[in-house]
Amino acid sequence: MNYTFQFSEVFKELPYLLAGAVVTLEVAFLSFWLGAVIGLFGALGKVYGGAPLKRAIAAYVVFFTNTPALVQIFFLFYALPDLGILLSPMTAVIIGITLNSGAYLTEILRAGIISVRQAELEAAETLGMTRMQIVGYVMLPHIARTIYAPLSNFFVWLVLGSSMAAIFGVEELTGRAVNISTSNLRHIETFTVVAVIYIGLTFVASIFLALVGRWVFRVKARIF
Amino acid sequence: MLDRLIEEAPRFFNYYNMIFILQAAGRTLAMTVIGCTVGFVCGLILAVIRQSKSPLLLPVRLVAILYVEIFRRIPFLVILFIVLFAVQAFAPNASLYAIAIISICLLSTAFLSEVIRAGLESVPRQQIEAAEGLNFGAARTLVHVILPQAWKIILPPAVAFMVMFIKDTSLASQMGVVELTFTGKSLVNRGFSPVLGFGAILVFYFLLSYPLSRLGAYLETRLASPRSKGARQLLWTSASPQGGVPVGGQG
C-alpha cells in the first residue's frame, strides 16, 4: 500500500494526449455520419422495402448488433488480406465501427420513422399538403424529435467505443495513453488522466447536444 | 482462399479446438453473469440511495450520482487498464480473470443503476404516498410497493444490457483473459485462417447473445403496459433502448 502517485510525468504529455482526443472525436464523427448514411437507407428499406430487402437488412442488423465490434474488426483486419485487400489500422477500425453504427442507427432511425402516426399523415393529406410538404413539415419534425435523444446518446457511445482502435495501433486517446505509459511506466496515473479526459469529452458533448436539441428541435433532453 | 479454408476446415473443427472454444464461451458467459448479478445488486443499492430524500444522505447521494456519471463516461478498455494496474500495485498475484470481473462489475453497476432508477421513477408518486399513509417503512415500500411494479420496466432493458456486457467482455482479451476473443486470436496465431478462427468466434458470440436479445425484445412487448409509456420515455433520455432498439456496446 505504499504507492506514490506521480502525475507530473503525465502532465508533461498533456498536449500529446489532447491531440489524441481530437483523433478520437474524428473517428467517432466519421463513423457516426457514415453509419448514419447506412442507417438512413437501412431504415427506409426496412420500413418501405419489399420482403427480401427487409429480411436482408434485418439479418445485417441482427448480426452486427449481437457480435462484438472488436472481433468484427479483427476479422476485417486479418481476414481481408487473404483476399488481397490490405487495410491500414485506421481504415479497418473506421470501416468496422461504421458497419456497427450503421446497424444501430438503422434501428434508431426505423423507430423514428414508425413513430409518425398514420392519422397525422392522413390529416396532412386532407389539408392538401403535397408529398414534399408532408415530409418536410409533418414527418421530419416528428422523426427529429423522436430520434434526437437516442442519436446523441449513441454519439457519446461512439466516442467511448472508438477507444478500441488503440488495440489495432491507431494513435487516438487510448492508443496514446498506451504509448506514454509504456515509456514512463506510470500506468495508473496515465490512464486516470485519460479517463478524466474522456469524462470531459463526453460531458461536453452531452451538454452541447442537449442544448442544441433544446434550441433546434425542442427536445427536453436530460443531461443527467 | 477457398481451397485453404476447405483444406483447413477438418483440422479446425476437431474435438480439442471445439472444447477450447466452448470453455472460452463458458468463461465469457460466466464473466457476464457474475458482472450482471453484482451490477444488479449494487445498481439497485445505488438507485435506491439516489431516490432517498433525507438530507442526511446527501453526501452519499452525491457519491452515487458521481459514480454513475463517471463510470458511464469512461471507455471499458480504460477501466480495464486502470483496474489492472491498480490491483496489481497492491496485489501482484491477482488473477487476470478476477481483474476482468471486477472491471465488468464496476461498469455494469453504473449502467444497471440507471436502468433500475428509471424503473423506480416509473412508479407513480401517489403509490408511495399511499404506502406512507399506511405507515409502511422505506424498506417495506420498496419491496411491497415499488419493486413489484418497477420490475416490468427494469427487466427488458436489463436483459438488453446483458448483451452489451457480453460484447464488452471481448475487450478483456487484451489483458490476456482466456475468453472467446482471446481464443480466436490464439487459434489464428496457431496458423489457422483468420476467416475460420474469427468467423467461428463471431458465430459463438452470436449464439450467446442472440437468444438474450430475443428474450429482451420479447419481454419488452410482453411486459409493456400503457402506463409504462412515460417511464420508457424517461429511459430513452438516460441510458437505454426503447422499442427493441439494441444497446450499443464498446467491445
PDB file of N, CA, C and O in Angstrom, chain B residues 29-70:
ATOM      1  N   LEU B  29     -19.406 -16.170 -20.726  1.00  0.00           N
ATOM      2  CA  LEU B  29     -20.737 -16.152 -20.133  1.00  0.00           C
ATOM      3  C   LEU B  29     -20.636 -15.963 -18.621  1.00  0.00           C
ATOM      4  O   LEU B  29     -21.403 -15.188 -18.031  1.00  0.00           O
ATOM      5  N   ALA B  30     -19.655 -16.654 -17.996  1.00  0.00           N
ATOM      6  CA  ALA B  30     -19.504 -16.540 -16.543  1.00  0.00           C
ATOM      7  C   ALA B  30     -19.187 -15.097 -16.160  1.00  0.00           C
ATOM      8  O   ALA B  30     -19.784 -14.546 -15.225  1.00  0.00           O
ATOM      9  N   MET B  31     -18.257 -14.468 -16.900  1.00  0.00           N
ATOM     10  CA  MET B  31     -17.917 -13.072 -16.603  1.00  0.00           C
ATOM     11  C   MET B  31     -19.157 -12.193 -16.701  1.00  0.00           C
ATOM     12  O   MET B  31     -19.397 -11.330 -15.852  1.00  0.00           O
ATOM     13  N   THR B  32     -19.948 -12.423 -17.763  1.00  0.00           N
ATOM     14  CA  THR B  32     -21.146 -11.602 -17.958  1.00  0.00           C
ATOM     15  C   THR B  32     -22.150 -11.820 -16.837  1.00  0.00           C
ATOM     16  O   THR B  32     -22.698 -10.856 -16.295  1.00  0.00           O
ATOM     17  N   VAL B  33     -22.387 -13.107 -16.493  1.00  0.00           N
ATOM     18  CA  VAL B  33     -23.412 -13.391 -15.489  1.00  0.00           C
ATOM     19  C   VAL B  33     -22.992 -12.834 -14.128  1.00  0.00           C
ATOM     20  O   VAL B  33     -23.787 -12.171 -13.445  1.00  0.00           O
ATOM     21  N   ILE B  34     -21.716 -13.063 -13.750  1.00  0.00           N
ATOM     22  CA  ILE B  34     -21.249 -12.516 -12.468  1.00  0.00           C
ATOM     23  C   ILE B  34     -21.364 -10.996 -12.487  1.00  0.00           C
ATOM     24  O   ILE B  34     -21.874 -10.371 -11.557  1.00  0.00           O
ATOM     25  N   GLY B  35     -20.894 -10.395 -13.596  1.00  0.00           N
ATOM     26  CA  GLY B  35     -20.940  -8.938 -13.705  1.00  0.00           C
ATOM     27  C   GLY B  35     -22.359  -8.411 -13.587  1.00  0.00           C
ATOM     28  O   GLY B  35     -22.617  -7.429 -12.889  1.00  0.00           O
ATOM     29  N   CYS B  36     -23.296  -9.083 -14.256  1.00  0.00           N
ATOM     30  CA  CYS B  36     -24.677  -8.614 -14.230  1.00  0.00           C
ATOM     31  C   CYS B  36     -25.292  -8.780 -12.847  1.00  0.00           C
ATOM     32  O   CYS B  36     -26.007  -7.893 -12.383  1.00  0.00           O
ATOM     33  N   THR B  37     -25.013  -9.912 -12.205  1.00  0.00           N
ATOM     34  CA  THR B  37     -25.602 -10.135 -10.884  1.00  0.00           C
ATOM     35  C   THR B  37     -25.097  -9.099  -9.894  1.00  0.00           C
ATOM     36  O   THR B  37     -25.886  -8.426  -9.220  1.00  0.00           O
ATOM     37  N   VAL B  38     -23.765  -8.967  -9.824  1.00  0.00           N
ATOM     38  CA  VAL B  38     -23.200  -7.983  -8.902  1.00  0.00           C
ATOM     39  C   VAL B  38     -23.677  -6.579  -9.277  1.00  0.00           C
ATOM     40  O   VAL B  38     -24.073  -5.791  -8.412  1.00  0.00           O
ATOM     41  N   GLY B  39     -23.669  -6.302 -10.594  1.00  0.00           N
ATOM     42  CA  GLY B  39     -24.099  -4.984 -11.055  1.00  0.00           C
ATOM     43  C   GLY B  39     -25.543  -4.711 -10.699  1.00  0.00           C
ATOM     44  O   GLY B  39     -25.907  -3.587 -10.364  1.00  0.00           O
ATOM     45  N   PHE B  40     -26.360  -5.747 -10.759  1.00  0.00           N
ATOM     46  CA  PHE B  40     -27.775  -5.553 -10.455  1.00  0.00           C
ATOM     47  C   PHE B  40     -27.963  -5.219  -8.981  1.00  0.00           C
ATOM     48  O   PHE B  40     -28.674  -4.272  -8.635  1.00  0.00           O
ATOM     49  N   VAL B  41     -27.279  -5.976  -8.108  1.00  0.00           N
ATOM     50  CA  VAL B  41     -27.421  -5.732  -6.668  1.00  0.00           C
ATOM     51  C   VAL B  41     -26.876  -4.349  -6.317  1.00  0.00           C
ATOM     52  O   VAL B  41     -27.571  -3.524  -5.696  1.00  0.00           O
ATOM     53  N   CYS B  42     -25.634  -4.066  -6.756  1.00  0.00           N
ATOM     54  CA  CYS B  42     -25.040  -2.767  -6.423  1.00  0.00           C
ATOM     55  C   CYS B  42     -25.822  -1.636  -7.084  1.00  0.00           C
ATOM     56  O   CYS B  42     -26.000  -0.564  -6.502  1.00  0.00           O
ATOM     57  N   GLY B  43     -26.282  -1.885  -8.324  1.00  0.00           N
ATOM     58  CA  GLY B  43     -27.056  -0.866  -9.031  1.00  0.00           C
ATOM     59  C   GLY B  43     -28.347  -0.543  -8.307  1.00  0.00           C
ATOM     60  O   GLY B  43     -28.753   0.617  -8.217  1.00  0.00           O
ATOM     61  N   LEU B  44     -28.979  -1.603  -7.763  1.00  0.00           N
ATOM     62  CA  LEU B  44     -30.216  -1.386  -7.007  1.00  0.00           C
ATOM     63  C   LEU B  44     -29.938  -0.520  -5.781  1.00  0.00           C
ATOM     64  O   LEU B  44     -30.675   0.433  -5.497  1.00  0.00           O
ATOM     65  N   ILE B  45     -28.826  -0.849  -5.093  1.00  0.00           N
ATOM     66  CA  ILE B  45     -28.481  -0.058  -3.906  1.00  0.00           C
ATOM     67  C   ILE B  45     -28.255   1.405  -4.297  1.00  0.00           C
ATOM     68  O   ILE B  45     -28.802   2.328  -3.682  1.00  0.00           O
ATOM     69  N   LEU B  46     -27.473   1.618  -5.369  1.00  0.00           N
ATOM     70  CA  LEU B  46     -27.194   2.995  -5.803  1.00  0.00           C
ATOM     71  C   LEU B  46     -28.488   3.710  -6.183  1.00  0.00           C
ATOM     72  O   LEU B  46     -28.699   4.872  -5.818  1.00  0.00           O
ATOM     73  N   ALA B  47     -29.347   2.995  -6.907  1.00  0.00           N
ATOM     74  CA  ALA B  47     -30.595   3.626  -7.366  1.00  0.00           C
ATOM     75  C   ALA B  47     -31.470   3.998  -6.175  1.00  0.00           C
ATOM     76  O   ALA B  47     -32.063   5.077  -6.150  1.00  0.00           O
ATOM     77  N   VAL B  48     -31.538   3.099  -5.181  1.00  0.00           N
ATOM     78  CA  VAL B  48     -32.358   3.390  -4.003  1.00  0.00           C
ATOM     79  C   VAL B  48     -31.780   4.580  -3.241  1.00  0.00           C
ATOM     80  O   VAL B  48     -32.519   5.470  -2.794  1.00  0.00           O
ATOM     81  N   ILE B  49     -30.436   4.615  -3.153  1.00  0.00           N
ATOM     82  CA  ILE B  49     -29.810   5.754  -2.476  1.00  0.00           C
ATOM     83  C   ILE B  49     -30.157   7.049  -3.203  1.00  0.00           C
ATOM     84  O   ILE B  49     -30.501   8.061  -2.599  1.00  0.00           O
ATOM     85  N   ARG B  50     -30.128   7.000  -4.547  1.00  0.00           N
ATOM     86  CA  ARG B  50     -30.433   8.215  -5.301  1.00  0.00           C
ATOM     87  C   ARG B  50     -31.886   8.635  -5.147  1.00  0.00           C
ATOM     88  O   ARG B  50     -32.213   9.799  -5.331  1.00  0.00           O
ATOM     89  N   GLN B  51     -32.768   7.669  -4.850  1.00  0.00           N
ATOM     90  CA  GLN B  51     -34.176   8.003  -4.683  1.00  0.00           C
ATOM     91  C   GLN B  51     -34.461   8.618  -3.321  1.00  0.00           C
ATOM     92  O   GLN B  51     -35.491   9.242  -3.137  1.00  0.00           O
ATOM     93  N   SER B  52     -33.547   8.375  -2.353  1.00  0.00           N
ATOM     94  CA  SER B  52     -33.828   8.799  -0.989  1.00  0.00           C
ATOM     95  C   SER B  52     -33.890  10.310  -0.905  1.00  0.00           C
ATOM     96  O   SER B  52     -33.263  11.018  -1.686  1.00  0.00           O
ATOM     97  N   LYS B  53     -34.673  10.804   0.048  1.00  0.00           N
ATOM     98  CA  LYS B  53     -34.877  12.253   0.125  1.00  0.00           C
ATOM     99  C   LYS B  53     -34.201  12.870   1.350  1.00  0.00           C
ATOM    100  O   LYS B  53     -34.094  14.078   1.449  1.00  0.00           O
ATOM    101  N   SER B  54     -33.771  12.029   2.283  1.00  0.00           N
ATOM    102  CA  SER B  54     -33.271  12.547   3.551  1.00  0.00           C
ATOM    103  C   SER B  54     -32.022  13.417   3.353  1.00  0.00           C
ATOM    104  O   SER B  54     -31.109  13.038   2.614  1.00  0.00           O
ATOM    105  N   PRO B  55     -31.973  14.584   3.981  1.00  0.00           N
ATOM    106  CA  PRO B  55     -30.812  15.463   3.836  1.00  0.00           C
ATOM    107  C   PRO B  55     -29.545  14.850   4.421  1.00  0.00           C
ATOM    108  O   PRO B  55     -28.442  15.197   4.005  1.00  0.00           O
ATOM    109  N   LEU B  56     -29.721  13.921   5.369  1.00  0.00           N
ATOM    110  CA  LEU B  56     -28.554  13.276   5.970  1.00  0.00           C
ATOM    111  C   LEU B  56     -27.778  12.467   4.932  1.00  0.00           C
ATOM    112  O   LEU B  56     -26.566  12.322   5.004  1.00  0.00           O
ATOM    113  N   LEU B  57     -28.529  11.925   3.961  1.00  0.00           N
ATOM    114  CA  LEU B  57     -27.897  11.053   2.974  1.00  0.00           C
ATOM    115  C   LEU B  57     -27.345  11.826   1.779  1.00  0.00           C
ATOM    116  O   LEU B  57     -26.885  11.227   0.821  1.00  0.00           O
ATOM    117  N   LEU B  58     -27.411  13.163   1.843  1.00  0.00           N
ATOM    118  CA  LEU B  58     -26.998  13.959   0.687  1.00  0.00           C
ATOM    119  C   LEU B  58     -25.602  13.617   0.179  1.00  0.00           C
ATOM    120  O   LEU B  58     -25.414  13.420  -1.021  1.00  0.00           O
ATOM    121  N   PRO B  59     -24.570  13.529   1.075  1.00  0.00           N
ATOM    122  CA  PRO B  59     -23.244  13.193   0.562  1.00  0.00           C
ATOM    123  C   PRO B  59     -23.208  11.830  -0.134  1.00  0.00           C
ATOM    124  O   PRO B  59     -22.597  11.684  -1.194  1.00  0.00           O
ATOM    125  N   VAL B  60     -23.921  10.842   0.454  1.00  0.00           N
ATOM    126  CA  VAL B  60     -23.952   9.510  -0.158  1.00  0.00           C
ATOM    127  C   VAL B  60     -24.614   9.583  -1.526  1.00  0.00           C
ATOM    128  O   VAL B  60     -24.176   8.950  -2.486  1.00  0.00           O
ATOM    129  N   ARG B  61     -25.677  10.408  -1.594  1.00  0.00           N
ATOM    130  CA  ARG B  61     -26.389  10.566  -2.856  1.00  0.00           C
ATOM    131  C   ARG B  61     -25.462  11.157  -3.919  1.00  0.00           C
ATOM    132  O   ARG B  61     -25.435  10.709  -5.063  1.00  0.00           O
ATOM    133  N   LEU B  62     -24.699  12.166  -3.511  1.00  0.00           N
ATOM    134  CA  LEU B  62     -23.761  12.791  -4.444  1.00  0.00           C
ATOM    135  C   LEU B  62     -22.754  11.778  -4.941  1.00  0.00           C
ATOM    136  O   LEU B  62     -22.438  11.722  -6.131  1.00  0.00           O
ATOM    137  N   VAL B  63     -22.238  10.951  -4.016  1.00  0.00           N
ATOM    138  CA  VAL B  63     -21.258   9.942  -4.409  1.00  0.00           C
ATOM    139  C   VAL B  63     -21.881   8.971  -5.413  1.00  0.00           C
ATOM    140  O   VAL B  63     -21.267   8.610  -6.417  1.00  0.00           O
ATOM    141  N   ALA B  64     -23.137   8.593  -5.159  1.00  0.00           N
ATOM    142  CA  ALA B  64     -23.813   7.659  -6.065  1.00  0.00           C
ATOM    143  C   ALA B  64     -23.951   8.268  -7.456  1.00  0.00           C
ATOM    144  O   ALA B  64     -23.652   7.618  -8.467  1.00  0.00           O
ATOM    145  N   ILE B  65     -24.382   9.544  -7.511  1.00  0.00           N
ATOM    146  CA  ILE B  65     -24.531  10.210  -8.810  1.00  0.00           C
ATOM    147  C   ILE B  65     -23.191  10.287  -9.517  1.00  0.00           C
ATOM    148  O   ILE B  65     -23.056   9.964 -10.699  1.00  0.00           O
ATOM    149  N   LEU B  66     -22.177  10.678  -8.742  1.00  0.00           N
ATOM    150  CA  LEU B  66     -20.836  10.828  -9.309  1.00  0.00           C
ATOM    151  C   LEU B  66     -20.339   9.507  -9.873  1.00  0.00           C
ATOM    152  O   LEU B  66     -19.796   9.439 -10.977  1.00  0.00           O
ATOM    153  N   TYR B  67     -20.556   8.434  -9.101  1.00  0.00           N
ATOM    154  CA  TYR B  67     -20.105   7.112  -9.535  1.00  0.00           C
ATOM    155  C   TYR B  67     -20.732   6.751 -10.878  1.00  0.00           C
ATOM    156  O   TYR B  67     -20.032   6.375 -11.824  1.00  0.00           O
ATOM    157  N   VAL B  68     -22.062   6.901 -10.951  1.00  0.00           N
ATOM    158  CA  VAL B  68     -22.767   6.512 -12.173  1.00  0.00           C
ATOM    159  C   VAL B  68     -22.292   7.360 -13.350  1.00  0.00           C
ATOM    160  O   VAL B  68     -21.977   6.848 -14.428  1.00  0.00           O
ATOM    161  N   GLU B  69     -22.215   8.679 -13.143  1.00  0.00           N
ATOM    162  CA  GLU B  69     -21.832   9.552 -14.246  1.00  0.00           C
ATOM    163  C   GLU B  69     -20.413   9.274 -14.708  1.00  0.00           C
ATOM    164  O   GLU B  69     -20.107   9.307 -15.891  1.00  0.00           O
ATOM    165  N   ILE B  70     -19.520   8.988 -13.747  1.00  0.00           N
ATOM    166  CA  ILE B  70     -18.126   8.763 -14.117  1.00  0.00           C
ATOM    167  C   ILE B  70     -17.977   7.457 -14.881  1.00  0.00           C
ATOM    168  O   ILE B  70     -17.397   7.414 -15.967  1.00  0.00           O
TER     169      ILE B  70
END
